[in-house]
Structure formats: C-alpha cells, structure tokens
Amino acid sequence: MQREGEELVWLMDAYNPRTVEEVFRDFKGRRAGMIKALTTVLGLVFFADVGEFFQQCDPEKENLCLYGFPSEQWEVNLPAEEVPPELPEPALGINFARDGMQERDWLSLVAVHSDAWLLSVAFYLGARFGFYKTDRERLFNMINDLPTIFEVVTGSAKKHTNEKLLVSNHSSKKSKSNSKPGSEAQTKYSKAVPSQDEVDDGIEEEDEDEHGEALCGACGENYADDEFWICCDICEKWFHGKCVKITPARAEHIKQYKCPSCSGNKSARPS
C-alpha cells in the first residue's frame, strides 16, 4: 500500500537526529489531520472534511481505520497488512458503528480511539529511539499541554480553558480556605502525628512552612505542632482553638468560621 511506503520513508528521513521535539512535531501533525476529519469548525477555520470522512466510513466496507499523518492530512483505509506493522495501528472497524449511533456520538467515539492511537505512536517512537525517563516525561508534558481530540470534538476543551481561568483568578483567595474549616481543622489537629504517607510526600514540611510564622490573631503567640488552630473564613487570620473556644469536634460542624472580631463578639479569651 502506498500509505505504508510513505510512512516508512518519512520515518527514515525526518528522524535524524531523533529528538523529543521531532516526535512531538509528528504528534501535532497527525493530531491536526485527524481533527480536520472529525470536526467542522476549529476557531475561525472551517473544515469540510468531516462530511467526506462520514461518507468514506461506509459500514458495508471491511474494517476501516482513521490515520493521521505528520503532514496534517488524514486518510480512511484498511489496516496495514504487515505483521507486526511499522507503527501501532489505529482502532479497527470505526465504520461499523456509523449508522447505529448519533453522528456526534460516533465522532466522539472515533476521537477517543484516535487520542489513544496518537499516544501509542508517540511513545512507540520514544521507545524505538531510546528516550530516557526525562525525555519521556518531557514528551508527555508537551503532549499534555494540548487539548485531546475528544475535547476538541465535544467542545469540552473550551470549557476546560474557562474553568482554568476561573481557578487562576480565585487561587489567591482559596489558598487558605480551599476546604471546609471542619476538615481543615481536623488536618491541623492530627498533623502532630503524621502518617507515613504524609512524611514520604513531604506534606508535613508543607504544613510547617504554611504555619511556621503564623501568629494567633487573639493571643499573638506562634503556631506549635501540638496545638489545634482554626482559620477565619472572613479575615483569614489564624487562631488557637483554645483562644476562640473552638474544639476540633466542634469545628467539624462549622461550615464557615467567623472569628470573634468578624462576628462582632469580642469575648475571645487569651491563652
């Protein structure tokens, strides 16, 4: 088949030297071609390929596959006859489910399998060219920065982008109050005896960094490992539980904690 010859020639010519950047460029080209086949609009660019793709996937034909090429082109064809193939093969028989599903659902299904194929090709090339751990990790991170084909086809890529912007805008406000005061209080109360997993992951050190220079908003004393503290959700100041008369058990039932100053109650007792 002409496709197999083109693939082999491209592999021999383009990967000398064989680098992470070249494999990523291969990934992006194949991905772009498959997106053309599975979508009608991407940004301001209109792709008419999806109609042609739909027509080519005739359920009356044999097992068909969707291939993407580094040149940003796509092709519906029979699987390679070579065993084992030069490259991992895409999902077989994508045409059989075409008329038994809603078109959008069918395109989404093909998109999921296309994402899996792209990853398998990229890491096959990485293994073949002897990428070490750091190279594989760098390749994955470069790939992971791009939306998946499934996200593009279903429109969830745009939704995820908007969610990330919202998280970024509010990250500073959530840094000290990203969990309910009850569960937060329980974490501080129990951290004097951390689990082995917490020690291994460095969580204990993180907590110490966060509270090591904190002063109680009531008594002005420093944070200590064996003391229960609670944070006000309004002013975000930290307090000894004993200074504001809050126990760990009581904190578990508080949805939003207001310190005495923020609640208008000045009866906080010093330690």
PDB file of C-alpha atoms in Angstrom:
ATOM      1  CA  MET A   1       0.000   0.000   0.000  1.00  0.00           C
ATOM      2  CA  GLN A   2       1.222   3.485  -0.834  1.00  0.00           C
ATOM      3  CA  ARG A   3       0.472   4.695   2.691  1.00  0.00           C
ATOM      4  CA  GLU A   4       2.899   2.221   4.254  1.00  0.00           C
ATOM      5  CA  GLY A   5       5.704   3.272   1.918  1.00  0.00           C
ATOM      6  CA  GLU A   6       5.148   6.947   2.642  1.00  0.00           C
ATOM      7  CA  GLU A   7       5.236   6.319   6.378  1.00  0.00           C
ATOM      8  CA  LEU A   8       8.461   4.339   6.218  1.00  0.00           C
ATOM      9  CA  VAL A   9      10.251   6.885   4.039  1.00  0.00           C
ATOM     10  CA  TRP A  10       9.133   9.709   6.306  1.00  0.00           C
ATOM     11  CA  LEU A  11      10.410   7.896   9.394  1.00  0.00           C
ATOM     12  CA  MET A  12      13.809   7.279   7.842  1.00  0.00           C
ATOM     13  CA  ASP A  13      14.249  10.871   6.631  1.00  0.00           C
ATOM     14  CA  ALA A  14      12.675  13.019   9.337  1.00  0.00           C
ATOM     15  CA  TYR A  15      14.167  11.446  12.457  1.00  0.00           C
ATOM     16  CA  ASN A  16      17.857  12.062  12.006  1.00  0.00           C
ATOM     17  CA  PRO A  17      18.665  13.046  14.682  1.00  0.00           C
ATOM     18  CA  ARG A  18      15.763  11.595  16.661  1.00  0.00           C
ATOM     19  CA  THR A  19      14.643  14.088  19.302  1.00  0.00           C
ATOM     20  CA  VAL A  20      11.710  14.755  21.603  1.00  0.00           C
ATOM     21  CA  GLU A  21      10.866  17.832  19.538  1.00  0.00           C
ATOM     22  CA  GLU A  22      10.658  15.809  16.317  1.00  0.00           C
ATOM     23  CA  VAL A  23       8.394  13.185  17.878  1.00  0.00           C
ATOM     24  CA  PHE A  24       6.196  15.960  19.252  1.00  0.00           C
ATOM     25  CA  ARG A  25       6.070  17.584  15.817  1.00  0.00           C
ATOM     26  CA  ASP A  26       4.982  14.225  14.411  1.00  0.00           C
ATOM     27  CA  PHE A  27       2.276  14.015  17.083  1.00  0.00           C
ATOM     28  CA  LYS A  28       0.982  17.516  16.330  1.00  0.00           C
ATOM     29  CA  GLY A  29       0.830  16.862  12.599  1.00  0.00           C
ATOM     30  CA  ARG A  30      -1.114  13.626  12.984  1.00  0.00           C
ATOM     31  CA  ARG A  31      -3.406  15.235  15.547  1.00  0.00           C
ATOM     32  CA  ALA A  32      -4.152  18.191  13.262  1.00  0.00           C
ATOM     33  CA  GLY A  33      -5.053  15.881  10.385  1.00  0.00           C
ATOM     34  CA  MET A  34      -7.431  13.815  12.496  1.00  0.00           C
ATOM     35  CA  ILE A  35      -9.083  16.930  13.917  1.00  0.00           C
ATOM     36  CA  LYS A  36      -9.814  18.023  10.330  1.00  0.00           C
ATOM     37  CA  ALA A  37     -11.569  14.725   9.701  1.00  0.00           C
ATOM     38  CA  LEU A  38     -13.672  14.844  12.872  1.00  0.00           C
ATOM     39  CA  THR A  39     -14.677  18.493  13.223  1.00  0.00           C
ATOM     40  CA  THR A  40     -16.384  21.158  11.128  1.00  0.00           C
ATOM     41  CA  VAL A  41     -15.117  24.325  12.819  1.00  0.00           C
ATOM     42  CA  LEU A  42     -11.943  24.939  14.810  1.00  0.00           C
ATOM     43  CA  GLY A  43     -11.611  28.571  15.828  1.00  0.00           C
ATOM     44  CA  LEU A  44     -12.295  30.552  12.663  1.00  0.00           C
ATOM     45  CA  VAL A  45     -11.198  27.767  10.296  1.00  0.00           C
ATOM     46  CA  PHE A  46     -13.932  25.756   8.583  1.00  0.00           C
ATOM     47  CA  PHE A  47     -13.182  22.123   7.731  1.00  0.00           C
ATOM     48  CA  ALA A  48     -15.332  20.449   5.107  1.00  0.00           C
ATOM     49  CA  ASP A  49     -13.518  17.148   5.675  1.00  0.00           C
ATOM     50  CA  VAL A  50     -15.991  15.767   8.210  1.00  0.00           C
ATOM     51  CA  GLY A  51     -18.622  15.157   5.535  1.00  0.00           C
ATOM     52  CA  GLU A  52     -16.126  13.348   3.359  1.00  0.00           C
ATOM     53  CA  PHE A  53     -14.948  11.343   6.363  1.00  0.00           C
ATOM     54  CA  PHE A  54     -18.524  10.317   7.126  1.00  0.00           C
ATOM     55  CA  GLN A  55     -19.053   9.135   3.548  1.00  0.00           C
ATOM     56  CA  GLN A  56     -15.806   7.169   3.446  1.00  0.00           C
ATOM     57  CA  CYS A  57     -16.717   5.208   6.574  1.00  0.00           C
ATOM     58  CA  ASP A  58     -19.255   3.031   4.776  1.00  0.00           C
ATOM     59  CA  PRO A  59     -20.477   0.275   7.131  1.00  0.00           C
ATOM     60  CA  GLU A  60     -20.714  -2.050   4.119  1.00  0.00           C
ATOM     61  CA  LYS A  61     -16.936  -1.973   3.675  1.00  0.00           C
ATOM     62  CA  GLU A  62     -14.358  -4.033   5.557  1.00  0.00           C
ATOM     63  CA  ASN A  63     -12.629  -2.965   8.780  1.00  0.00           C
ATOM     64  CA  LEU A  64     -11.547   0.626   8.271  1.00  0.00           C
ATOM     65  CA  CYS A  65      -9.171   2.806  10.260  1.00  0.00           C
ATOM     66  CA  LEU A  66      -8.630   6.550  10.528  1.00  0.00           C
ATOM     67  CA  TYR A  67      -4.993   7.524  10.025  1.00  0.00           C
ATOM     68  CA  GLY A  68      -3.394  10.897  10.683  1.00  0.00           C
ATOM     69  CA  PHE A  69      -0.125  11.892   9.003  1.00  0.00           C
ATOM     70  CA  PRO A  70       2.671  14.270  10.052  1.00  0.00           C
ATOM     71  CA  SER A  71       1.724  16.428   7.061  1.00  0.00           C
ATOM     72  CA  GLU A  72      -1.594  17.265   8.826  1.00  0.00           C
ATOM     73  CA  GLN A  73      -3.538  15.076   6.408  1.00  0.00           C
ATOM     74  CA  TRP A  74      -5.889  12.190   7.208  1.00  0.00           C
ATOM     75  CA  GLU A  75      -6.948   9.003   5.491  1.00  0.00           C
ATOM     76  CA  VAL A  76      -9.541   6.266   5.940  1.00  0.00           C
ATOM     77  CA  ASN A  77      -8.021   2.976   4.884  1.00  0.00           C
ATOM     78  CA  LEU A  78      -7.710  -0.709   5.634  1.00  0.00           C
ATOM     79  CA  PRO A  79      -5.203  -1.675   8.324  1.00  0.00           C
ATOM     80  CA  ALA A  80      -1.615  -2.404   7.322  1.00  0.00           C
ATOM     81  CA  GLU A  81      -1.063  -5.926   6.043  1.00  0.00           C
ATOM     82  CA  GLU A  82       2.420  -6.065   7.534  1.00  0.00           C
ATOM     83  CA  VAL A  83       2.630  -8.021  10.811  1.00  0.00           C
ATOM     84  CA  PRO A  84       3.839  -6.544  13.054  1.00  0.00           C
ATOM     85  CA  PRO A  85       3.135  -3.139  11.497  1.00  0.00           C
ATOM     86  CA  GLU A  86       5.767  -0.427  11.148  1.00  0.00           C
ATOM     87  CA  LEU A  87       3.745   1.696  13.591  1.00  0.00           C
ATOM     88  CA  PRO A  88       0.932   0.867  16.062  1.00  0.00           C
ATOM     89  CA  GLU A  89      -2.398   0.613  14.255  1.00  0.00           C
ATOM     90  CA  PRO A  90      -5.497   2.734  14.980  1.00  0.00           C
ATOM     91  CA  ALA A  91      -8.795   1.205  16.110  1.00  0.00           C
ATOM     92  CA  LEU A  92     -10.264  -1.207  13.564  1.00  0.00           C
ATOM     93  CA  GLY A  93     -13.807  -1.084  12.235  1.00  0.00           C
ATOM     94  CA  ILE A  94     -14.707   2.514  13.009  1.00  0.00           C
ATOM     95  CA  ASN A  95     -17.154   2.356  10.085  1.00  0.00           C
ATOM     96  CA  PHE A  96     -19.357  -0.379  11.545  1.00  0.00           C
ATOM     97  CA  ALA A  97     -20.915   1.828  14.248  1.00  0.00           C
ATOM     98  CA  ARG A  98     -21.517   4.815  11.983  1.00  0.00           C
ATOM     99  CA  ASP A  99     -25.223   4.254  11.279  1.00  0.00           C
ATOM    100  CA  GLY A 100     -26.057   2.797  14.676  1.00  0.00           C
ATOM    101  CA  MET A 101     -25.233   5.959  16.655  1.00  0.00           C
ATOM    102  CA  GLN A 102     -25.912   9.673  16.580  1.00  0.00           C
ATOM    103  CA  GLU A 103     -23.287  11.297  14.362  1.00  0.00           C
ATOM    104  CA  ARG A 104     -21.863  13.404  17.196  1.00  0.00           C
ATOM    105  CA  ASP A 105     -21.587  10.369  19.482  1.00  0.00           C
ATOM    106  CA  TRP A 106     -19.926   8.361  16.740  1.00  0.00           C
ATOM    107  CA  LEU A 107     -17.408  11.121  16.013  1.00  0.00           C
ATOM    108  CA  SER A 108     -16.676  11.388  19.750  1.00  0.00           C
ATOM    109  CA  LEU A 109     -16.049   7.646  19.941  1.00  0.00           C
ATOM    110  CA  VAL A 110     -13.642   7.782  16.997  1.00  0.00           C
ATOM    111  CA  ALA A 111     -11.958  10.774  18.665  1.00  0.00           C
ATOM    112  CA  VAL A 112     -11.287   8.820  21.870  1.00  0.00           C
ATOM    113  CA  HIS A 113      -9.696   5.975  19.921  1.00  0.00           C
ATOM    114  CA  SER A 114      -7.706   8.498  17.889  1.00  0.00           C
ATOM    115  CA  ASP A 115      -6.267  10.020  21.083  1.00  0.00           C
ATOM    116  CA  ALA A 116      -5.199   6.573  22.255  1.00  0.00           C
ATOM    117  CA  TRP A 117      -3.572   5.871  18.895  1.00  0.00           C
ATOM    118  CA  LEU A 118      -1.644   9.161  18.882  1.00  0.00           C
ATOM    119  CA  LEU A 119      -0.215   8.426  22.327  1.00  0.00           C
ATOM    120  CA  SER A 120       0.732   4.895  21.345  1.00  0.00           C
ATOM    121  CA  VAL A 121       2.559   6.146  18.229  1.00  0.00           C
ATOM    122  CA  ALA A 122       4.403   8.872  20.149  1.00  0.00           C
ATOM    123  CA  PHE A 123       5.622   6.549  22.876  1.00  0.00           C
ATOM    124  CA  TYR A 124       6.392   3.784  20.405  1.00  0.00           C
ATOM    125  CA  LEU A 125       8.729   6.229  18.666  1.00  0.00           C
ATOM    126  CA  GLY A 126      10.146   7.266  22.027  1.00  0.00           C
ATOM    127  CA  ALA A 127      10.894   3.656  22.923  1.00  0.00           C
ATOM    128  CA  ARG A 128      12.294   2.902  19.497  1.00  0.00           C
ATOM    129  CA  PHE A 129      14.622   5.885  19.590  1.00  0.00           C
ATOM    130  CA  GLY A 130      15.785   5.166  23.135  1.00  0.00           C
ATOM    131  CA  PHE A 131      14.214   8.020  25.081  1.00  0.00           C
ATOM    132  CA  TYR A 132      15.172   8.031  28.739  1.00  0.00           C
ATOM    133  CA  LYS A 133      12.811   8.793  31.609  1.00  0.00           C
ATOM    134  CA  THR A 134      13.361  12.553  31.444  1.00  0.00           C
ATOM    135  CA  ASP A 135      12.779  12.556  27.661  1.00  0.00           C
ATOM    136  CA  ARG A 136       9.563  10.555  28.006  1.00  0.00           C
ATOM    137  CA  GLU A 137       8.354  12.848  30.755  1.00  0.00           C
ATOM    138  CA  ARG A 138       9.126  15.948  28.682  1.00  0.00           C
ATOM    139  CA  LEU A 139       7.354  14.446  25.667  1.00  0.00           C
ATOM    140  CA  PHE A 140       4.269  13.652  27.732  1.00  0.00           C
ATOM    141  CA  ASN A 141       4.174  17.150  29.231  1.00  0.00           C
ATOM    142  CA  MET A 142       4.374  18.712  25.758  1.00  0.00           C
ATOM    143  CA  ILE A 143       1.551  16.460  24.569  1.00  0.00           C
ATOM    144  CA  ASN A 144      -0.499  17.076  27.693  1.00  0.00           C
ATOM    145  CA  ASP A 145      -0.456  20.833  27.109  1.00  0.00           C
ATOM    146  CA  LEU A 146      -2.622  20.290  24.011  1.00  0.00           C
ATOM    147  CA  PRO A 147      -6.348  19.515  24.226  1.00  0.00           C
ATOM    148  CA  THR A 148      -7.192  15.951  23.264  1.00  0.00           C
ATOM    149  CA  ILE A 149      -9.044  15.306  20.015  1.00  0.00           C
ATOM    150  CA  PHE A 150     -12.017  14.193  22.100  1.00  0.00           C
ATOM    151  CA  GLU A 151     -12.019  17.534  23.944  1.00  0.00           C
ATOM    152  CA  VAL A 152     -11.904  19.410  20.635  1.00  0.00           C
ATOM    153  CA  VAL A 153     -14.668  17.327  19.044  1.00  0.00           C
ATOM    154  CA  THR A 154     -17.017  17.567  22.032  1.00  0.00           C
ATOM    155  CA  GLY A 155     -16.240  21.214  22.756  1.00  0.00           C
ATOM    156  CA  SER A 156     -15.026  20.481  26.275  1.00  0.00           C
ATOM    157  CA  ALA A 157     -11.578  21.954  25.509  1.00  0.00           C
ATOM    158  CA  LYS A 158     -13.049  25.460  25.589  1.00  0.00           C
ATOM    159  CA  LYS A 159     -14.942  24.673  28.782  1.00  0.00           C
ATOM    160  CA  HIS A 160     -11.767  23.454  30.492  1.00  0.00           C
ATOM    161  CA  THR A 161      -9.938  26.612  29.439  1.00  0.00           C
ATOM    162  CA  ASN A 162     -12.627  28.800  31.003  1.00  0.00           C
ATOM    163  CA  GLU A 163     -12.555  26.746  34.213  1.00  0.00           C
ATOM    164  CA  LYS A 164      -8.774  27.137  34.459  1.00  0.00           C
ATOM    165  CA  LEU A 165      -9.125  30.904  34.122  1.00  0.00           C
ATOM    166  CA  LEU A 166     -11.684  30.969  36.932  1.00  0.00           C
ATOM    167  CA  VAL A 167      -9.437  28.864  39.150  1.00  0.00           C
ATOM    168  CA  SER A 168      -6.486  31.130  38.390  1.00  0.00           C
ATOM    169  CA  ASN A 169      -8.458  34.287  39.230  1.00  0.00           C
ATOM    170  CA  HIS A 170      -9.548  32.928  42.609  1.00  0.00           C
ATOM    171  CA  SER A 171      -6.472  30.898  43.550  1.00  0.00           C
ATOM    172  CA  SER A 172      -5.154  33.503  45.994  1.00  0.00           C
ATOM    173  CA  LYS A 173      -8.461  33.622  47.858  1.00  0.00           C
ATOM    174  CA  LYS A 174      -8.698  29.843  48.030  1.00  0.00           C
ATOM    175  CA  SER A 175      -5.139  29.242  49.221  1.00  0.00           C
ATOM    176  CA  LYS A 176      -6.131  29.379  52.878  1.00  0.00           C
ATOM    177  CA  SER A 177      -9.784  28.367  52.633  1.00  0.00           C
ATOM    178  CA  ASN A 178      -9.920  25.702  49.929  1.00  0.00           C
ATOM    179  CA  SER A 179     -11.548  23.219  52.269  1.00  0.00           C
ATOM    180  CA  LYS A 180     -14.246  23.355  54.894  1.00  0.00           C
ATOM    181  CA  PRO A 181     -12.981  24.646  58.245  1.00  0.00           C
ATOM    182  CA  GLY A 182     -14.069  21.410  59.858  1.00  0.00           C
ATOM    183  CA  SER A 183     -11.896  19.171  57.730  1.00  0.00           C
ATOM    184  CA  GLU A 184      -9.106  21.781  57.719  1.00  0.00           C
ATOM    185  CA  ALA A 185      -9.188  21.886  61.480  1.00  0.00           C
ATOM    186  CA  GLN A 186      -9.077  18.128  61.681  1.00  0.00           C
ATOM    187  CA  THR A 187      -5.966  18.088  59.479  1.00  0.00           C
ATOM    188  CA  LYS A 188      -4.167  20.597  61.707  1.00  0.00           C
ATOM    189  CA  TYR A 189      -5.199  18.800  64.850  1.00  0.00           C
ATOM    190  CA  SER A 190      -3.905  15.430  63.687  1.00  0.00           C
ATOM    191  CA  LYS A 191      -0.724  16.551  61.970  1.00  0.00           C
ATOM    192  CA  ALA A 192       1.343  16.379  65.140  1.00  0.00           C
ATOM    193  CA  VAL A 193       1.405  12.602  64.456  1.00  0.00           C
ATOM    194  CA  PRO A 194       1.639  12.449  60.631  1.00  0.00           C
ATOM    195  CA  SER A 195       1.089   9.226  58.721  1.00  0.00           C
ATOM    196  CA  GLN A 196       3.967   7.586  56.897  1.00  0.00           C
ATOM    197  CA  ASP A 197       2.496   8.667  53.549  1.00  0.00           C
ATOM    198  CA  GLU A 198       2.475  12.278  54.680  1.00  0.00           C
ATOM    199  CA  VAL A 199       6.096  12.039  55.721  1.00  0.00           C
ATOM    200  CA  ASP A 200       7.050  10.420  52.427  1.00  0.00           C
ATOM    201  CA  ASP A 201       5.235  13.052  50.357  1.00  0.00           C
ATOM    202  CA  GLY A 202       6.578  15.990  52.298  1.00  0.00           C
ATOM    203  CA  ILE A 203       3.134  17.113  53.447  1.00  0.00           C
ATOM    204  CA  GLU A 204       4.317  17.647  56.992  1.00  0.00           C
ATOM    205  CA  GLU A 205       7.006  20.036  55.783  1.00  0.00           C
ATOM    206  CA  GLU A 206       4.443  21.958  53.714  1.00  0.00           C
ATOM    207  CA  ASP A 207       2.202  22.442  56.740  1.00  0.00           C
ATOM    208  CA  GLU A 208       5.130  23.673  58.807  1.00  0.00           C
ATOM    209  CA  ASP A 209       6.058  26.186  56.102  1.00  0.00           C
ATOM    210  CA  GLU A 210       2.471  27.405  55.916  1.00  0.00           C
ATOM    211  CA  HIS A 211       2.012  27.943  59.652  1.00  0.00           C
ATOM    212  CA  GLY A 212       5.581  28.235  60.948  1.00  0.00           C
ATOM    213  CA  GLU A 213       5.488  32.063  61.021  1.00  0.00           C
ATOM    214  CA  ALA A 214       1.752  32.417  61.717  1.00  0.00           C
ATOM    215  CA  LEU A 215       0.661  34.254  64.835  1.00  0.00           C
ATOM    216  CA  CYS A 216      -2.574  33.725  66.677  1.00  0.00           C
ATOM    217  CA  GLY A 217      -4.991  36.581  65.993  1.00  0.00           C
ATOM    218  CA  ALA A 218      -6.102  36.536  69.635  1.00  0.00           C
ATOM    219  CA  CYS A 219      -3.017  35.999  71.779  1.00  0.00           C
ATOM    220  CA  GLY A 220      -0.234  36.802  69.308  1.00  0.00           C
ATOM    221  CA  GLU A 221       1.696  33.606  70.058  1.00  0.00           C
ATOM    222  CA  ASN A 222       3.366  31.414  67.410  1.00  0.00           C
ATOM    223  CA  TYR A 223       1.982  28.209  65.945  1.00  0.00           C
ATOM    224  CA  ALA A 224       3.018  24.971  67.652  1.00  0.00           C
ATOM    225  CA  ASP A 225       2.869  21.445  66.238  1.00  0.00           C
ATOM    226  CA  ASP A 226       0.746  20.049  69.054  1.00  0.00           C
ATOM    227  CA  GLU A 227      -1.874  22.798  69.034  1.00  0.00           C
ATOM    228  CA  PHE A 228      -5.210  22.952  67.257  1.00  0.00           C
ATOM    229  CA  TRP A 229      -5.678  26.025  65.083  1.00  0.00           C
ATOM    230  CA  ILE A 230      -8.555  27.343  63.018  1.00  0.00           C
ATOM    231  CA  CYS A 231      -8.653  29.961  60.237  1.00  0.00           C
ATOM    232  CA  CYS A 232     -11.311  32.659  59.930  1.00  0.00           C
ATOM    233  CA  ASP A 233     -13.031  32.490  56.541  1.00  0.00           C
ATOM    234  CA  ILE A 234     -13.612  36.264  56.591  1.00  0.00           C
ATOM    235  CA  CYS A 235     -10.302  37.881  57.628  1.00  0.00           C
ATOM    236  CA  GLU A 236      -8.208  34.710  57.014  1.00  0.00           C
ATOM    237  CA  LYS A 237      -6.393  35.091  60.332  1.00  0.00           C
ATOM    238  CA  TRP A 238      -5.375  32.006  62.320  1.00  0.00           C
ATOM    239  CA  PHE A 239      -6.348  31.383  65.925  1.00  0.00           C
ATOM    240  CA  HIS A 240      -5.563  28.882  68.643  1.00  0.00           C
ATOM    241  CA  GLY A 241      -8.683  26.814  69.192  1.00  0.00           C
ATOM    242  CA  LYS A 242      -8.460  27.450  72.913  1.00  0.00           C
ATOM    243  CA  CYS A 243      -8.284  31.224  72.362  1.00  0.00           C
ATOM    244  CA  VAL A 244     -11.578  31.318  70.465  1.00  0.00           C
ATOM    245  CA  LYS A 245     -13.195  28.448  72.397  1.00  0.00           C
ATOM    246  CA  ILE A 246     -13.390  26.086  69.398  1.00  0.00           C
ATOM    247  CA  THR A 247     -12.582  22.399  69.736  1.00  0.00           C
ATOM    248  CA  PRO A 248     -11.701  20.046  66.848  1.00  0.00           C
ATOM    249  CA  ALA A 249     -15.006  18.233  67.325  1.00  0.00           C
ATOM    250  CA  ARG A 250     -16.986  21.444  67.136  1.00  0.00           C
ATOM    251  CA  ALA A 251     -15.005  22.646  64.118  1.00  0.00           C
ATOM    252  CA  GLU A 252     -16.146  19.622  62.133  1.00  0.00           C
ATOM    253  CA  HIS A 253     -19.710  21.007  62.151  1.00  0.00           C
ATOM    254  CA  ILE A 254     -18.830  24.596  61.218  1.00  0.00           C
ATOM    255  CA  LYS A 255     -19.384  25.360  57.536  1.00  0.00           C
ATOM    256  CA  GLN A 256     -17.956  28.887  57.675  1.00  0.00           C
ATOM    257  CA  TYR A 257     -15.968  30.042  60.670  1.00  0.00           C
ATOM    258  CA  LYS A 258     -16.025  33.704  61.729  1.00  0.00           C
ATOM    259  CA  CYS A 259     -13.571  34.828  64.381  1.00  0.00           C
ATOM    260  CA  PRO A 260     -14.847  36.932  67.315  1.00  0.00           C
ATOM    261  CA  SER A 261     -13.802  40.177  65.600  1.00  0.00           C
ATOM    262  CA  CYS A 262     -15.591  39.376  62.343  1.00  0.00           C
ATOM    263  CA  SER A 263     -18.699  38.121  64.120  1.00  0.00           C
ATOM    264  CA  GLY A 264     -18.861  41.181  66.390  1.00  0.00           C
ATOM    265  CA  ASN A 265     -18.110  39.121  69.513  1.00  0.00           C
ATOM    266  CA  LYS A 266     -15.080  40.442  71.395  1.00  0.00           C
ATOM    267  CA  SER A 267     -15.068  37.720  74.038  1.00  0.00           C
ATOM    268  CA  ALA A 268     -12.008  35.860  72.827  1.00  0.00           C
ATOM    269  CA  ARG A 269     -10.042  34.835  75.835  1.00  0.00           C
ATOM    270  CA  PRO A 270      -6.209  34.968  75.847  1.00  0.00           C
ATOM    271  CA  SER A 271      -4.251  31.759  76.209  1.00  0.00           C
TER     272      SER A 271
END
